[in-house]
PDB file of C-alpha atoms in Angstrom:
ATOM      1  CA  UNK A   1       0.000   0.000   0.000  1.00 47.00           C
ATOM      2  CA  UNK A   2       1.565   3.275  -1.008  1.00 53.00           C
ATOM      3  CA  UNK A   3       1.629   5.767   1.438  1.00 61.00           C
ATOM      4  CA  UNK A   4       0.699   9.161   1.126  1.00 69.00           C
ATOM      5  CA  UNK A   5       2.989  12.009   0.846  1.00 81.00           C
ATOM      6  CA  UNK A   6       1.751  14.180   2.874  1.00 85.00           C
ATOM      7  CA  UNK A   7       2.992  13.567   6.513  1.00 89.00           C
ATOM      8  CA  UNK A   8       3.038  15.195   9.428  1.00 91.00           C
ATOM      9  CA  UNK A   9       4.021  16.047  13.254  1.00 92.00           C
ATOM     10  CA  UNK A  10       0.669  15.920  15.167  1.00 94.00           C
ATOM     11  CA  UNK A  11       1.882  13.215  17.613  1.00 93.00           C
ATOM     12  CA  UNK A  12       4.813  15.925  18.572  1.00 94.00           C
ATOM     13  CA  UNK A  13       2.824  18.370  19.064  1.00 94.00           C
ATOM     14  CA  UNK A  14       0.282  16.825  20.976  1.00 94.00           C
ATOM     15  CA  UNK A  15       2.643  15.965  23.135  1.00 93.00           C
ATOM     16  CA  UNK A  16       4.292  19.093  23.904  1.00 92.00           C
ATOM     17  CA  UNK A  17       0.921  20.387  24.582  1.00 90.00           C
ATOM     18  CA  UNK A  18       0.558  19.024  28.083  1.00 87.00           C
ATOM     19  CA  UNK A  19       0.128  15.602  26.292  1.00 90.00           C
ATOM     20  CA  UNK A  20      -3.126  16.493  24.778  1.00 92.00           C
ATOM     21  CA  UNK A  21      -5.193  13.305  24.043  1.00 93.00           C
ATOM     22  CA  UNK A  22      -6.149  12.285  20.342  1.00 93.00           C
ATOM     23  CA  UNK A  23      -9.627  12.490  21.879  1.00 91.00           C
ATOM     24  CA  UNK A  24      -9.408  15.941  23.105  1.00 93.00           C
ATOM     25  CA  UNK A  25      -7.841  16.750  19.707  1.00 94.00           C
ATOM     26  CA  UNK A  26     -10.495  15.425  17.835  1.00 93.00           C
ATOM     27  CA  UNK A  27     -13.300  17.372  20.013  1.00 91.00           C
ATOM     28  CA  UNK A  28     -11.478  20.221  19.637  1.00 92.00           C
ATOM     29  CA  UNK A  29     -11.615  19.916  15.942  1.00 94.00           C
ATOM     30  CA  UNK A  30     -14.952  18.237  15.163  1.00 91.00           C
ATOM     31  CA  UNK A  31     -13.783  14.666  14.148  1.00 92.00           C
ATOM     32  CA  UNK A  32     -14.299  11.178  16.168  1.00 89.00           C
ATOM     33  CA  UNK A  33     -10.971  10.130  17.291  1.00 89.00           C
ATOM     34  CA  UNK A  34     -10.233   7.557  14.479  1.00 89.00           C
ATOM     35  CA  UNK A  35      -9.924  10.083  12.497  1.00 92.00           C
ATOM     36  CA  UNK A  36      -6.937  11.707  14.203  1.00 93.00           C
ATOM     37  CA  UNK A  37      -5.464   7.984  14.580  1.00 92.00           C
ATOM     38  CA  UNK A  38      -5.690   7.701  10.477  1.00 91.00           C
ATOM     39  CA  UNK A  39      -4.381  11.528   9.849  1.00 93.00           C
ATOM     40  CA  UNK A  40      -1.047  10.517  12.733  1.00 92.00           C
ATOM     41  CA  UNK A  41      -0.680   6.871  10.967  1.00 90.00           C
ATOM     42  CA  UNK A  42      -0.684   8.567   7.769  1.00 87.00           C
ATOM     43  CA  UNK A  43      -3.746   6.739   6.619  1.00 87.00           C
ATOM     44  CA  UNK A  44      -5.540   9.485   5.782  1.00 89.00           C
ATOM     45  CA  UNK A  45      -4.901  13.058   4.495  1.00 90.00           C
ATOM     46  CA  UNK A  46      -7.225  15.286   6.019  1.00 93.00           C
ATOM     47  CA  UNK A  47      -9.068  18.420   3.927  1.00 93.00           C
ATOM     48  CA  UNK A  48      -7.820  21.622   3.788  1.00 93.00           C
ATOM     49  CA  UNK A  49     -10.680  22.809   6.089  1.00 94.00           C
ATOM     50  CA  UNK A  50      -9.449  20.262   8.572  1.00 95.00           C
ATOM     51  CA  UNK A  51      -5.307  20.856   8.399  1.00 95.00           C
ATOM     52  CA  UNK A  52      -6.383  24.493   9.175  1.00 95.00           C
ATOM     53  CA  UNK A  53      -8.612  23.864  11.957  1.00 95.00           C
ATOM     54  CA  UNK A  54      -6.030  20.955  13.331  1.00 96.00           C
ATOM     55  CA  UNK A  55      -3.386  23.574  12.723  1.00 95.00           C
ATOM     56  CA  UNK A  56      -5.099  26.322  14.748  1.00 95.00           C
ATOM     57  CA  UNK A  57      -5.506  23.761  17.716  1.00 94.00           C
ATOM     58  CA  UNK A  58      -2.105  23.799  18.360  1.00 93.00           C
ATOM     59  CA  UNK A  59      -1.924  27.664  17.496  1.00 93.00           C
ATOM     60  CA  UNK A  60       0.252  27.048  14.527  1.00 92.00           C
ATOM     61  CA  UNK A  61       0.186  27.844  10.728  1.00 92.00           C
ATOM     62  CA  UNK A  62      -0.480  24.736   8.571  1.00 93.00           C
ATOM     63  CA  UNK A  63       2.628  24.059   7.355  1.00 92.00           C
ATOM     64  CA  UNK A  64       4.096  23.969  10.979  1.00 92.00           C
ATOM     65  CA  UNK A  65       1.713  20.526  11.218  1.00 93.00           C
ATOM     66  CA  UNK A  66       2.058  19.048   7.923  1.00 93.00           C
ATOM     67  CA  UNK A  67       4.453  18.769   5.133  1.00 90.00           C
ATOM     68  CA  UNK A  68       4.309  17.460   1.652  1.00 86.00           C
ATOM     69  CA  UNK A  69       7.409  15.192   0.880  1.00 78.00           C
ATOM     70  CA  UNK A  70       7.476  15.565  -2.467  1.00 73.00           C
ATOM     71  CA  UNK A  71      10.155  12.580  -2.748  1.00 72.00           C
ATOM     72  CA  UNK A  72       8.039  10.494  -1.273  1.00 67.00           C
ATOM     73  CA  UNK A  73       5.370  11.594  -4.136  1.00 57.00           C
ATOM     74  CA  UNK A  74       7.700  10.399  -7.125  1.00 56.00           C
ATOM     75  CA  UNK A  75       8.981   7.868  -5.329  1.00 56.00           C
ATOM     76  CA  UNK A  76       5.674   6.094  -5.120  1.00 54.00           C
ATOM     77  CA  UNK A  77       4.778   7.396  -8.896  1.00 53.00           C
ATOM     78  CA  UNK A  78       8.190   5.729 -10.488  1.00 54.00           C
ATOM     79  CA  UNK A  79       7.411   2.089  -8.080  1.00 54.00           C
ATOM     80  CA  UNK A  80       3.870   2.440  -9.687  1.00 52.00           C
ATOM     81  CA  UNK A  81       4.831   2.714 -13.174  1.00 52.00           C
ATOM     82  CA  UNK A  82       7.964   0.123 -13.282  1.00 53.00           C
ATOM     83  CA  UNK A  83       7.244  -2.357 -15.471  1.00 51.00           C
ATOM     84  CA  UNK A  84       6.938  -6.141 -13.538  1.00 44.00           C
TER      85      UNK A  84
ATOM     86  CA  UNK B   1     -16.823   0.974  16.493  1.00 80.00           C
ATOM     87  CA  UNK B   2     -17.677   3.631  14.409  1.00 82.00           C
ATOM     88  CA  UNK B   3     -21.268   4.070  13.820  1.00 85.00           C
ATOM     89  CA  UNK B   4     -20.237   3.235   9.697  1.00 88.00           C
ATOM     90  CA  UNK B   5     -18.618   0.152  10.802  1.00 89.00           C
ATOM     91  CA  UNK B   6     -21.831  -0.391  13.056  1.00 88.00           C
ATOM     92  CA  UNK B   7     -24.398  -0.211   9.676  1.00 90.00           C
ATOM     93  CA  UNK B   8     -22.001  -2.143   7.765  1.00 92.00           C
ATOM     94  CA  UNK B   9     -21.385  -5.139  10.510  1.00 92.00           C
ATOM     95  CA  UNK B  10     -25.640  -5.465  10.611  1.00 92.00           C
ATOM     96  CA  UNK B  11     -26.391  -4.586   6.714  1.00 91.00           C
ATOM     97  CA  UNK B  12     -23.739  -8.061   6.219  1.00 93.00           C
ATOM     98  CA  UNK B  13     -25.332  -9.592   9.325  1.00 94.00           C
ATOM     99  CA  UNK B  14     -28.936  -9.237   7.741  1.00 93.00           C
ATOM    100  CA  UNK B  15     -27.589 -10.609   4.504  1.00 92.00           C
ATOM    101  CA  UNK B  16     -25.948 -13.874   5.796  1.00 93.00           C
ATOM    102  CA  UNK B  17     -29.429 -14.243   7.809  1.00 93.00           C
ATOM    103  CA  UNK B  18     -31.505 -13.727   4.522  1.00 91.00           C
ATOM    104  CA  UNK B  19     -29.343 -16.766   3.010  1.00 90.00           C
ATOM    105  CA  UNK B  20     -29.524 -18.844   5.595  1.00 92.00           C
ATOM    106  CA  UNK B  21     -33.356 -18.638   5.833  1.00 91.00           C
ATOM    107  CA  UNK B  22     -33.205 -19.414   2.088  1.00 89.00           C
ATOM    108  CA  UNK B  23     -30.880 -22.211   2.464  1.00 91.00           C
ATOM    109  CA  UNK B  24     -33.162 -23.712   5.541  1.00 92.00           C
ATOM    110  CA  UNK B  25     -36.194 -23.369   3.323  1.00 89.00           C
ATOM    111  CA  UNK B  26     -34.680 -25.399   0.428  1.00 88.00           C
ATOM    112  CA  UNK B  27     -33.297 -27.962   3.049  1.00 90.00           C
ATOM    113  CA  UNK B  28     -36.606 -28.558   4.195  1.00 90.00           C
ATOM    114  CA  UNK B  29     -38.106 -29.215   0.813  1.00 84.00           C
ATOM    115  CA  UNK B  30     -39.707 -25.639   0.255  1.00 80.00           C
ATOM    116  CA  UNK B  31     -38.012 -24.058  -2.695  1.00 77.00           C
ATOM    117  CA  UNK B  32     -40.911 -22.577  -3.845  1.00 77.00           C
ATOM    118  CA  UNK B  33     -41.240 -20.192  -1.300  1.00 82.00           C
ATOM    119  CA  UNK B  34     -37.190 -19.923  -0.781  1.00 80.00           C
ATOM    120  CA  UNK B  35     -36.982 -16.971  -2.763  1.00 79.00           C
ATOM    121  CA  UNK B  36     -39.490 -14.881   0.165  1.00 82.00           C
ATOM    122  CA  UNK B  37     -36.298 -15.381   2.224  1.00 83.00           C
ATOM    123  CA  UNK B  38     -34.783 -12.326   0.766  1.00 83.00           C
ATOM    124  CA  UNK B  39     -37.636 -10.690   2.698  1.00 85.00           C
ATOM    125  CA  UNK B  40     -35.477 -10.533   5.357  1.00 87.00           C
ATOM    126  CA  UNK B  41     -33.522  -7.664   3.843  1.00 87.00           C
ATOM    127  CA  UNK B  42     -36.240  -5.367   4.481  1.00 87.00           C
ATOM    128  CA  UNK B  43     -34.357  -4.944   7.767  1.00 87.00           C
ATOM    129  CA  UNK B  44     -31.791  -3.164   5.929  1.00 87.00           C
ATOM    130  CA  UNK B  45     -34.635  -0.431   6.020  1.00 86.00           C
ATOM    131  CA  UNK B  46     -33.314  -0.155  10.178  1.00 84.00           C
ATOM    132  CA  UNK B  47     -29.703   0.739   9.803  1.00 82.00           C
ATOM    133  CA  UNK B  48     -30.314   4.530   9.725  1.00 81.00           C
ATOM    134  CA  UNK B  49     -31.739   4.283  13.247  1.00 80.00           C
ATOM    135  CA  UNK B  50     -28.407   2.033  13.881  1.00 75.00           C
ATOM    136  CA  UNK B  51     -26.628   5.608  13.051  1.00 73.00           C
ATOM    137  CA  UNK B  52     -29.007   7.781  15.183  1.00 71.00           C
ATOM    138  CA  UNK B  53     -28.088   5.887  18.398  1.00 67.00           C
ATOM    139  CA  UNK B  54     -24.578   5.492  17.411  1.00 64.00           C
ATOM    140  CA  UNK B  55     -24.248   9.441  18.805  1.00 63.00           C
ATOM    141  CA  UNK B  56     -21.117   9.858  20.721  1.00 58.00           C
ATOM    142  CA  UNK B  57     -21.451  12.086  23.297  1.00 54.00           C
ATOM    143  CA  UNK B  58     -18.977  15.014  22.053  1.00 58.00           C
ATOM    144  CA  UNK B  59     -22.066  15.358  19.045  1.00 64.00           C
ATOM    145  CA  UNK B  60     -19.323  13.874  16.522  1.00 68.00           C
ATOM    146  CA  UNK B  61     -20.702  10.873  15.297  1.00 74.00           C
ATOM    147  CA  UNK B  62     -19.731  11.334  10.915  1.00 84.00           C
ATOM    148  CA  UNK B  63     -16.826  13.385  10.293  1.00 88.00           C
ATOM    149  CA  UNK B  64     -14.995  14.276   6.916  1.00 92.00           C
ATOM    150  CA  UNK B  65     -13.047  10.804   6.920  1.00 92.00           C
ATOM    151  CA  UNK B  66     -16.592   8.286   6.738  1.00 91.00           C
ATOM    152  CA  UNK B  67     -17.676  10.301   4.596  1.00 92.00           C
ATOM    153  CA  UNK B  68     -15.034   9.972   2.473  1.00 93.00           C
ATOM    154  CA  UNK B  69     -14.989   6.060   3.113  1.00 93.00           C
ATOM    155  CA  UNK B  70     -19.178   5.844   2.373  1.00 93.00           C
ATOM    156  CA  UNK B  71     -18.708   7.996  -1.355  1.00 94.00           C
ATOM    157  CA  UNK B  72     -16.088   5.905  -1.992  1.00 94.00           C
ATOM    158  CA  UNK B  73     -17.642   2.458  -0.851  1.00 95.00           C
ATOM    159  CA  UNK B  74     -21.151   3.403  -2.457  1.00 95.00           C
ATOM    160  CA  UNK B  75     -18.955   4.051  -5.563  1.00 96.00           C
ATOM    161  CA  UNK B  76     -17.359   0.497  -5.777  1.00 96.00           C
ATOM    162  CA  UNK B  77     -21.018  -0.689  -5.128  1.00 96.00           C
ATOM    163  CA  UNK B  78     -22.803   0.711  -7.554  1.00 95.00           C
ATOM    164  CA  UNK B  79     -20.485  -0.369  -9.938  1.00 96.00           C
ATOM    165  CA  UNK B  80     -20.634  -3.623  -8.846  1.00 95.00           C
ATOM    166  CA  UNK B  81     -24.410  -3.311  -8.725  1.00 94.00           C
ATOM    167  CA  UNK B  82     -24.405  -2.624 -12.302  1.00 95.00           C
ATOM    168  CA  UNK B  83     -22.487  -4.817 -13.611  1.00 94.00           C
ATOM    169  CA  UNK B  84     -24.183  -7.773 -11.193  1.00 92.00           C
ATOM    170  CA  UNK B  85     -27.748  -6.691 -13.280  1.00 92.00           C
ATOM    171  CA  UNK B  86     -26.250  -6.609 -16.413  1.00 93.00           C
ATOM    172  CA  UNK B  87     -24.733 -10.288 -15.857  1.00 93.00           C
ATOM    173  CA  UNK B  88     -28.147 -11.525 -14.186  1.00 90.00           C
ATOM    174  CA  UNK B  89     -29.948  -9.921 -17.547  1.00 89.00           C
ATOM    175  CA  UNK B  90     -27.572 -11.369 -19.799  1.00 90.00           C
ATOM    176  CA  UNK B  91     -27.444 -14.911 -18.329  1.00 90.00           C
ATOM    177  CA  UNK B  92     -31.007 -15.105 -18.176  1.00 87.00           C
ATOM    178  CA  UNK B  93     -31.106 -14.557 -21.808  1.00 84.00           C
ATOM    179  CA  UNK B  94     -29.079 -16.659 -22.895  1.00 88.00           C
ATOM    180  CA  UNK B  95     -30.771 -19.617 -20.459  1.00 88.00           C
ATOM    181  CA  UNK B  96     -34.015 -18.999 -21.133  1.00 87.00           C
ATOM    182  CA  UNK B  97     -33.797 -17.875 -24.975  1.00 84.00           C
ATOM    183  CA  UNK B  98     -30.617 -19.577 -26.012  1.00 85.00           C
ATOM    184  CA  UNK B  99     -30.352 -23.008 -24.637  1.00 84.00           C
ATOM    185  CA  UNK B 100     -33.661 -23.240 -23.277  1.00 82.00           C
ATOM    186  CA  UNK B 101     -35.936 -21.999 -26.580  1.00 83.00           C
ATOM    187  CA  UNK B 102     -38.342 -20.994 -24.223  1.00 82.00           C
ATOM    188  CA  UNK B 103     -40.493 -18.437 -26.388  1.00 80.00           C
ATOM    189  CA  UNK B 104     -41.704 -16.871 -22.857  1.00 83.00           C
ATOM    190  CA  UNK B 105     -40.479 -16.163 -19.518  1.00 80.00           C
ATOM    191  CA  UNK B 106     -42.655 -15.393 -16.264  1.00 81.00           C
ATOM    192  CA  UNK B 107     -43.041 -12.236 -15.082  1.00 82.00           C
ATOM    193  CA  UNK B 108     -41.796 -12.942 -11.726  1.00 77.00           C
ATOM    194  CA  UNK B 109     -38.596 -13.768 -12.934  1.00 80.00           C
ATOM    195  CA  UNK B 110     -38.306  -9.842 -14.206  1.00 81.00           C
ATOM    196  CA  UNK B 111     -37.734  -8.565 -10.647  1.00 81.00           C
ATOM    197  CA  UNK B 112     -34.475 -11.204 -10.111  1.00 82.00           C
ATOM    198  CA  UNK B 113     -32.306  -9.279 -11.901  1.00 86.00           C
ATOM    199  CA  UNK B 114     -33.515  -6.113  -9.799  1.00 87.00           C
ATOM    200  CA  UNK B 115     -33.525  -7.622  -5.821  1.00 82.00           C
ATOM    201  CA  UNK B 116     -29.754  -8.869  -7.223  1.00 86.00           C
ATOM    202  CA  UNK B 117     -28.737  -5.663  -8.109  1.00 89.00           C
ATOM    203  CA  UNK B 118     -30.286  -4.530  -4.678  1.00 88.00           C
ATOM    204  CA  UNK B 119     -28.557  -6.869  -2.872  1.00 89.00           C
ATOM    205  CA  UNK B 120     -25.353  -6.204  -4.584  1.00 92.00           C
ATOM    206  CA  UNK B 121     -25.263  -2.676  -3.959  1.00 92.00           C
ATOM    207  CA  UNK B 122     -26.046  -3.331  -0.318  1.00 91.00           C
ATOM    208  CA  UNK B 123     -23.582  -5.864   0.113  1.00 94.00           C
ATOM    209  CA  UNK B 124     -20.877  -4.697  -1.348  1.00 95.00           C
ATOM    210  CA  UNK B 125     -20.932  -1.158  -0.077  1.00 94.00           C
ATOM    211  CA  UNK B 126     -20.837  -2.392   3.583  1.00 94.00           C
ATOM    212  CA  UNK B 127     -17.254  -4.888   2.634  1.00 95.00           C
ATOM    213  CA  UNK B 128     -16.151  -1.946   1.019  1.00 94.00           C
ATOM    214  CA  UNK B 129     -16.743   0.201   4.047  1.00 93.00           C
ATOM    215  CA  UNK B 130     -15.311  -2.465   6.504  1.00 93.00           C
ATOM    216  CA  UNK B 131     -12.229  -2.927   4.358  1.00 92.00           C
ATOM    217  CA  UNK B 132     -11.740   0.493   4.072  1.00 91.00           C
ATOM    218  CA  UNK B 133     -11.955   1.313   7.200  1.00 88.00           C
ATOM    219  CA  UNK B 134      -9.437  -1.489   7.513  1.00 82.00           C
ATOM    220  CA  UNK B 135      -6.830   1.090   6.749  1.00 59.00           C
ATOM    221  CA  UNK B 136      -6.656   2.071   3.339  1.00 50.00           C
ATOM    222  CA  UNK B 137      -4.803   5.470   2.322  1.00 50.00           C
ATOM    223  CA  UNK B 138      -7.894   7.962   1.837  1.00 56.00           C
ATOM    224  CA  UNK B 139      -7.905  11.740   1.363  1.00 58.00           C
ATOM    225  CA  UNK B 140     -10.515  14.435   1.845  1.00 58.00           C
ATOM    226  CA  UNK B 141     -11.190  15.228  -1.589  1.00 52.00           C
ATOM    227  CA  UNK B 142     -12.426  19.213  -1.070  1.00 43.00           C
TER     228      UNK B 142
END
């Protein structure tokens, strides 16, 4: 399963603020806490609406939670189009 | 469990009862009436009040992500749906005109193609959901 290339540092940050539970994140933010378990695993990249609103919960700019790895992008688009 | 995962777990649950009622029907020598198994999947009428009780407390009970996971999963279905009534059609044409000559068919056999689609659609979106929810990469989309 490829993984996606946008990653990020929520489980950082959560931590350095006061340990914040994925559940209080995800109140905070409007999601059930699965979610925040996919978006931290990296199994799921969250909307734009919700990187800004996770972003603000932590009192940061978006790209101070997530990053796009663009290596990681071509990476995954040359193993997908070698030939067998 | 989410309450997606909930719906999905009951919608397959309801199925695998529907079959087995069938299957005990036929056992017992009444395959005539076999077919008023599928009856059973009237129950799938339920699941919405599955997803009203399935409230968490915080309010948050659907977020971005099963939604996501439901467009997706209803997308695989309905394919699958389709192409599940186009097979049923197709193979009933060729039984019934093709190897069979028949120069009729009964009506009743019209709405088989339709309750298969049905149960297709059904069926499949709810393994989709449960396998997506398995962990699949997924994105937002907007």
């Amino acid at each position: 399963m490829a993984e996606l290339e946008i990653t990020n540092e929520i489980r950082r940050l959560r931590f350095e603020a006061d340990e914040m539970t994925q559940k209080e994140l995800a109140s905070r933010v409007g999601v059930t806490r699965q979610t925040i378990i996919a978006i931290e695993a990296g199994k799921y990249a969250p909307s734009l609406k919700l990187a800004f609103r996770i972003a603000r919960a932590f009192g940061l700019g978006v790209e101070g939670v997530f990053r796009f790895d663009p290596d990681r992008a071509t990476a995954d688009a040359v193993s997908e189009s070698k030939p067998e | 469990m989410l309450p997606l995962q909930k719906v999905a777990w009951f919608q397959l649950f309801v199925f695998v009862a529907a079959v087995v009622v069938a299957l005990v029907l036929v056992s017992i020598g009444q395959a005539g009436i076999a077919w008023s198994a599928f009856g059973v999947l009237g129950l799938w009428g339920l699941s919405p009040i599955l997803l009203r009780r399935s409230r968490g407390a915080d309010g948050v009970f659907l977020d971005e992500r099963d939604r996501a996971i439901s467009r997706r999963a209803s997308t695989i279905a309905f394919a699958a749906s389709y192409a599940a009534f186009v097979v049923v059609c197709m193979a009933s044409w060729a039984y019934f005109y093709g190897l069979r000559s028949a120069a009729t068919v009964s009506v009743h056999l019209l709405t088989v193609p339709v309750w298969v689609a049905f149960s297709v659609v059904f069926v499949v979106r709810a393994v989709g959901m449960l396998v997506l929810y398995g962990g699949e990469a997924g994105d937002g989309g907007a």
